[in-house]
Amino acid sequence: MNYRFGGIQTDPTLAPVKAAPGYNWSGAYVGVQGGYGFGHAEWPDLFNPANPQTGKYDANGWLAGGTVGVNAQAGTLVFGVEGEWMWTGIKGSQTTVLNFGAATQTFDFETKINWLAIAAARAGFVTADRLMVYGKAGVALADERHTLTDTRIAPNLGAVFNLEAKALHTGVVAGAGVEYALGGNWSAKFEYDYIKMLAQNLTATGVRNINAPPIVGSGASSTQFDKMPQDLHLIKFGVNYHFNPTPVAVSARY
């Protein structure tokens, strides 16, 4: 076994192997995407030891929106930042009835996410000429509406509280995906994201209706709910258009 300083010289009579083309992911891009989201919502203040599932329910639905981002590629590594905005139909509800002898209390819960925004950093690597595998991490912002109807019925008593809370719920995001260059400046992606919403205090306002003679009538009502958590799982498919004027780069492979 010998070690040769300066490397082994190529025989000048042999033509060098032609470099194989590979996709260059550097540059800005925009895209559209759609998919499905599902998760879990809770109202911890309404926990009942006799019924521990009170105020805990699933939420799910469609999502669709747009994407904008920019990549920088160094060898087989790709780094970038990305922003997303999506309309959603993600919602969930629950009805729980509690019995107290001759009295009953009914809770009707509902949660709906109107839109969802994500800002994240991405890092990935090119596993083939046109395939990139990546991971991402960032922050999320959700526009949510929570409603609660509390109906209480007992002998000589009837009361209904209709409450609603609107909030911008913040959270953290982690995800992974694959993106494939279709040709020209187009690519397609498949991605999974997990969002953990931070526990948030909410103030719900509304109207109460009471029928408990001699107290009969309506009035304003307000209730503070503490540290409402939520989590989401997103499965997304999308198509991106890359503005890179030279989408095909040359990467030598021998």
Tab-separated table of C-alpha atoms in Angstrom:
chain	number	residue	atom	x	y	z
A	1	MET	CA	0.000	0.000	0.000
A	2	ASN	CA	1.461	3.354	-1.059
A	3	TYR	CA	0.502	6.947	-0.348
A	4	ARG	CA	1.075	9.376	-3.219
A	5	PHE	CA	1.480	13.081	-2.483
A	6	GLY	CA	-0.457	15.336	-4.843
A	7	GLY	CA	-3.001	12.725	-5.854
A	8	ILE	CA	-3.129	10.338	-8.766
A	9	GLN	CA	-2.799	11.944	-12.176
A	10	THR	CA	-5.516	11.230	-14.731
A	11	ASP	CA	-4.383	9.634	-17.956
A	12	PRO	CA	-4.688	12.462	-20.533
A	13	THR	CA	-5.863	9.938	-23.110
A	14	LEU	CA	-9.056	9.289	-21.062
A	15	ALA	CA	-11.911	11.783	-21.366
A	16	PRO	CA	-13.262	13.035	-18.005
A	17	VAL	CA	-16.653	11.733	-16.915
A	18	LYS	CA	-19.388	14.256	-17.660
A	19	ALA	CA	-20.953	15.813	-14.561
A	20	ALA	CA	-24.512	14.739	-13.818
A	21	PRO	CA	-27.187	17.440	-13.465
A	22	GLY	CA	-28.886	18.046	-10.127
A	23	TYR	CA	-31.599	20.435	-8.907
A	24	ASN	CA	-30.536	23.707	-7.302
A	25	TRP	CA	-32.940	24.613	-4.464
A	26	SER	CA	-31.483	28.100	-3.862
A	27	GLY	CA	-33.777	31.082	-4.314
A	28	ALA	CA	-37.226	32.393	-3.413
A	29	TYR	CA	-40.468	30.500	-3.986
A	30	VAL	CA	-44.230	30.776	-3.548
A	31	GLY	CA	-46.795	28.011	-3.385
A	32	VAL	CA	-50.238	26.740	-2.533
A	33	GLN	CA	-51.101	23.891	-0.194
A	34	GLY	CA	-53.990	22.023	1.337
A	35	GLY	CA	-54.555	19.206	3.739
A	36	TYR	CA	-56.136	18.062	6.961
A	37	GLY	CA	-55.671	19.008	10.608
A	38	PHE	CA	-56.699	17.241	13.796
A	39	GLY	CA	-55.997	17.741	17.477
A	40	HIS	CA	-57.322	18.184	20.987
A	41	ALA	CA	-58.879	21.076	22.960
A	42	GLU	CA	-59.472	21.478	26.694
A	43	TRP	CA	-61.303	23.727	29.168
A	44	PRO	CA	-59.379	22.884	32.412
A	45	ASP	CA	-61.495	25.171	34.613
A	46	LEU	CA	-64.528	22.952	33.973
A	47	PHE	CA	-62.916	19.690	35.047
A	48	ASN	CA	-65.340	17.532	37.035
A	49	PRO	CA	-63.998	14.585	39.119
A	50	ALA	CA	-67.207	12.649	38.450
A	51	ASN	CA	-66.729	13.097	34.694
A	52	PRO	CA	-63.026	13.738	33.911
A	53	GLN	CA	-63.709	14.115	30.181
A	54	THR	CA	-65.799	17.256	30.695
A	55	GLY	CA	-64.419	19.999	28.461
A	56	LYS	CA	-61.998	17.671	26.617
A	57	TYR	CA	-62.728	16.910	22.974
A	58	ASP	CA	-61.188	16.407	19.531
A	59	ALA	CA	-61.105	19.031	16.783
A	60	ASN	CA	-60.478	18.339	13.088
A	61	GLY	CA	-61.091	19.672	9.588
A	62	TRP	CA	-59.642	20.855	6.284
A	63	LEU	CA	-57.023	23.564	5.716
A	64	ALA	CA	-55.843	25.438	2.602
A	65	GLY	CA	-53.642	28.432	1.914
A	66	GLY	CA	-50.375	29.789	0.595
A	67	THR	CA	-46.641	29.585	1.243
A	68	VAL	CA	-43.702	31.937	0.654
A	69	GLY	CA	-40.057	31.238	1.421
A	70	VAL	CA	-36.415	31.323	0.382
A	71	ASN	CA	-33.698	28.646	0.302
A	72	ALA	CA	-29.908	28.657	0.215
A	73	GLN	CA	-28.074	25.508	-0.870
A	74	ALA	CA	-24.479	24.553	-0.018
A	75	GLY	CA	-23.496	21.239	-1.543
A	76	THR	CA	-26.173	18.754	-0.544
A	77	LEU	CA	-27.393	20.878	2.409
A	78	VAL	CA	-30.320	23.279	2.065
A	79	PHE	CA	-31.294	25.967	4.594
A	80	GLY	CA	-34.232	28.346	4.443
A	81	VAL	CA	-37.060	30.264	6.060
A	82	GLU	CA	-40.756	29.930	5.262
A	83	GLY	CA	-44.048	31.608	6.071
A	84	GLU	CA	-47.529	30.060	5.731
A	85	TRP	CA	-51.082	31.327	6.038
A	86	MET	CA	-54.074	28.981	5.873
A	87	TRP	CA	-57.835	29.131	6.182
A	88	THR	CA	-59.129	26.196	8.167
A	89	GLY	CA	-62.334	24.354	8.918
A	90	ILE	CA	-60.846	22.777	12.027
A	91	LYS	CA	-63.457	22.591	14.772
A	92	GLY	CA	-64.725	20.365	17.540
A	93	SER	CA	-67.559	20.240	20.046
A	94	GLN	CA	-68.898	18.355	23.041
A	95	THR	CA	-72.106	18.151	25.073
A	96	THR	CA	-71.875	16.968	28.678
A	97	VAL	CA	-74.808	16.522	31.081
A	98	LEU	CA	-74.201	16.428	34.844
A	99	ASN	CA	-76.917	15.219	37.198
A	100	PHE	CA	-77.296	16.483	40.763
A	101	GLY	CA	-80.403	14.726	42.028
A	102	ALA	CA	-83.382	16.765	40.841
A	103	ALA	CA	-81.082	19.280	39.134
A	104	THR	CA	-79.077	19.019	35.893
A	105	GLN	CA	-76.320	21.090	34.340
A	106	THR	CA	-75.542	20.836	30.628
A	107	PHE	CA	-72.333	22.110	29.015
A	108	ASP	CA	-72.187	22.667	25.241
A	109	PHE	CA	-68.601	23.369	24.140
A	110	GLU	CA	-67.311	24.339	20.701
A	111	THR	CA	-63.887	25.378	19.370
A	112	LYS	CA	-63.184	26.625	15.832
A	113	ILE	CA	-59.908	27.741	14.226
A	114	ASN	CA	-60.612	30.368	11.558
A	115	TRP	CA	-57.059	30.741	10.241
A	116	LEU	CA	-53.581	29.529	11.050
A	117	ALA	CA	-50.189	31.182	10.369
A	118	ILE	CA	-46.735	29.591	10.692
A	119	ALA	CA	-43.222	31.092	10.513
A	120	ALA	CA	-40.424	28.526	10.531
A	121	ALA	CA	-36.794	27.817	9.691
A	122	ARG	CA	-36.040	24.795	7.479
A	123	ALA	CA	-32.958	22.601	7.122
A	124	GLY	CA	-32.651	19.678	4.755
A	125	PHE	CA	-30.437	17.691	2.440
A	126	VAL	CA	-30.661	16.488	-1.131
A	127	THR	CA	-30.899	12.696	-1.282
A	128	ALA	CA	-31.152	12.440	-5.075
A	129	ASP	CA	-30.976	14.774	-8.046
A	130	ARG	CA	-34.536	16.031	-7.481
A	131	LEU	CA	-35.540	14.930	-3.966
A	132	MET	CA	-35.007	16.954	-0.774
A	133	VAL	CA	-35.775	15.759	2.768
A	134	TYR	CA	-36.121	18.492	5.407
A	135	GLY	CA	-37.113	19.345	8.942
A	136	LYS	CA	-38.557	22.591	10.269
A	137	ALA	CA	-39.157	24.436	13.540
A	138	GLY	CA	-40.853	27.731	14.349
A	139	VAL	CA	-43.877	29.460	15.823
A	140	ALA	CA	-47.604	29.358	15.043
A	141	LEU	CA	-50.494	31.777	15.473
A	142	ALA	CA	-54.141	30.652	15.387
A	143	ASP	CA	-57.282	32.790	15.267
A	144	GLU	CA	-59.767	30.867	17.419
A	145	ARG	CA	-63.342	31.147	18.618
A	146	HIS	CA	-64.459	29.257	21.736
A	147	THR	CA	-68.114	29.099	22.781
A	148	LEU	CA	-69.770	27.685	25.875
A	149	THR	CA	-73.467	27.302	26.711
A	150	ASP	CA	-74.092	26.475	30.374
A	151	THR	CA	-77.706	25.407	31.015
A	152	ARG	CA	-78.865	24.842	34.603
A	153	ILE	CA	-82.281	23.378	35.429
A	154	ALA	CA	-83.648	22.717	38.910
A	155	PRO	CA	-86.990	23.012	40.699
A	156	ASN	CA	-88.037	26.676	40.486
A	157	LEU	CA	-84.817	27.544	38.660
A	158	GLY	CA	-83.780	27.888	35.047
A	159	ALA	CA	-80.609	29.614	33.911
A	160	VAL	CA	-78.707	29.735	30.610
A	161	PHE	CA	-75.260	31.316	30.131
A	162	ASN	CA	-74.140	31.869	26.523
A	163	LEU	CA	-70.425	32.773	26.434
A	164	GLU	CA	-67.924	33.359	23.638
A	165	ALA	CA	-64.158	33.986	23.676
A	166	LYS	CA	-62.028	35.034	20.693
A	167	ALA	CA	-58.265	34.759	20.879
A	168	LEU	CA	-55.005	34.694	18.947
A	169	HIS	CA	-53.467	31.502	20.314
A	170	THR	CA	-49.670	31.169	20.022
A	171	GLY	CA	-47.670	27.958	19.912
A	172	VAL	CA	-44.502	26.201	18.744
A	173	VAL	CA	-44.134	24.089	15.596
A	174	ALA	CA	-41.968	21.106	14.634
A	175	GLY	CA	-42.297	19.248	11.370
A	176	ALA	CA	-40.698	17.253	8.566
A	177	GLY	CA	-41.326	16.724	4.888
A	178	VAL	CA	-40.080	15.796	1.440
A	179	GLU	CA	-40.055	17.966	-1.684
A	180	TYR	CA	-39.564	16.765	-5.254
A	181	ALA	CA	-38.574	18.871	-8.267
A	182	LEU	CA	-41.132	18.205	-10.982
A	183	GLY	CA	-39.283	19.977	-13.754
A	184	GLY	CA	-38.792	23.561	-14.814
A	185	ASN	CA	-39.331	25.726	-11.761
A	186	TRP	CA	-42.047	23.579	-10.123
A	187	SER	CA	-41.868	21.239	-7.145
A	188	ALA	CA	-44.344	19.224	-5.063
A	189	LYS	CA	-44.162	18.538	-1.320
A	190	PHE	CA	-45.660	16.381	1.415
A	191	GLU	CA	-45.306	17.601	5.010
A	192	TYR	CA	-46.315	16.773	8.581
A	193	ASP	CA	-46.378	19.445	11.342
A	194	TYR	CA	-47.039	19.189	15.056
A	195	ILE	CA	-48.206	22.351	16.837
A	196	LYS	CA	-48.271	22.683	20.603
A	197	MET	CA	-50.350	25.691	21.580
A	198	LEU	CA	-49.205	27.400	24.761
A	199	ALA	CA	-51.635	27.402	27.698
A	200	GLN	CA	-53.536	30.677	27.444
A	201	ASN	CA	-55.936	32.651	29.637
A	202	LEU	CA	-59.192	33.668	27.959
A	203	THR	CA	-62.042	35.985	28.902
A	204	ALA	CA	-65.439	34.848	27.632
A	205	THR	CA	-68.306	37.328	27.466
A	206	GLY	CA	-71.975	36.928	26.651
A	207	VAL	CA	-75.503	36.951	28.002
A	208	ARG	CA	-77.161	35.178	30.921
A	209	ASN	CA	-80.878	34.424	31.086
A	210	ILE	CA	-82.291	33.613	34.521
A	211	ASN	CA	-85.775	32.427	35.446
A	212	ALA	CA	-85.792	32.027	39.225
A	213	PRO	CA	-88.678	34.104	40.590
A	214	PRO	CA	-88.485	36.773	41.779
A	215	ILE	CA	-85.243	37.052	39.752
A	216	VAL	CA	-86.215	36.936	36.076
A	217	GLY	CA	-84.447	38.542	33.154
A	218	SER	CA	-81.290	38.866	31.079
A	219	GLY	CA	-77.957	40.520	31.640
A	220	ALA	CA	-74.317	40.610	30.621
A	221	SER	CA	-72.011	37.840	31.764
A	222	SER	CA	-68.213	37.484	31.818
A	223	THR	CA	-65.995	34.574	32.915
A	224	GLN	CA	-62.220	34.110	33.017
A	225	PHE	CA	-60.838	30.735	31.866
A	226	ASP	CA	-57.274	29.895	32.827
A	227	LYS	CA	-54.545	28.167	30.820
A	228	MET	CA	-56.503	26.557	28.006
A	229	PRO	CA	-54.125	24.163	26.149
A	230	GLN	CA	-54.475	22.788	22.644
A	231	ASP	CA	-52.438	20.698	20.183
A	232	LEU	CA	-52.697	20.119	16.433
A	233	HIS	CA	-51.378	17.674	13.844
A	234	LEU	CA	-51.258	18.911	10.227
A	235	ILE	CA	-50.858	16.778	7.104
A	236	LYS	CA	-50.242	18.932	4.017
A	237	PHE	CA	-49.704	18.544	0.274
A	238	GLY	CA	-48.445	21.484	-1.762
A	239	VAL	CA	-46.982	22.795	-5.022
A	240	ASN	CA	-44.265	25.484	-5.128
A	241	TYR	CA	-42.982	27.734	-7.921
A	242	HIS	CA	-39.284	28.632	-7.614
A	243	PHE	CA	-38.005	31.956	-8.955
A	244	ASN	CA	-34.428	30.680	-9.309
A	245	PRO	CA	-33.535	31.528	-12.944
A	246	THR	CA	-31.199	28.507	-13.211
A	247	PRO	CA	-33.062	25.640	-11.518
A	248	VAL	CA	-30.705	22.983	-12.916
A	249	ALA	CA	-27.218	23.106	-11.430
A	250	VAL	CA	-24.223	20.893	-12.206
A	251	SER	CA	-22.960	18.667	-9.435
A	252	ALA	CA	-20.035	16.424	-10.300
A	253	ARG	CA	-20.495	12.725	-9.587
A	254	TYR	CA	-17.937	10.153	-10.750
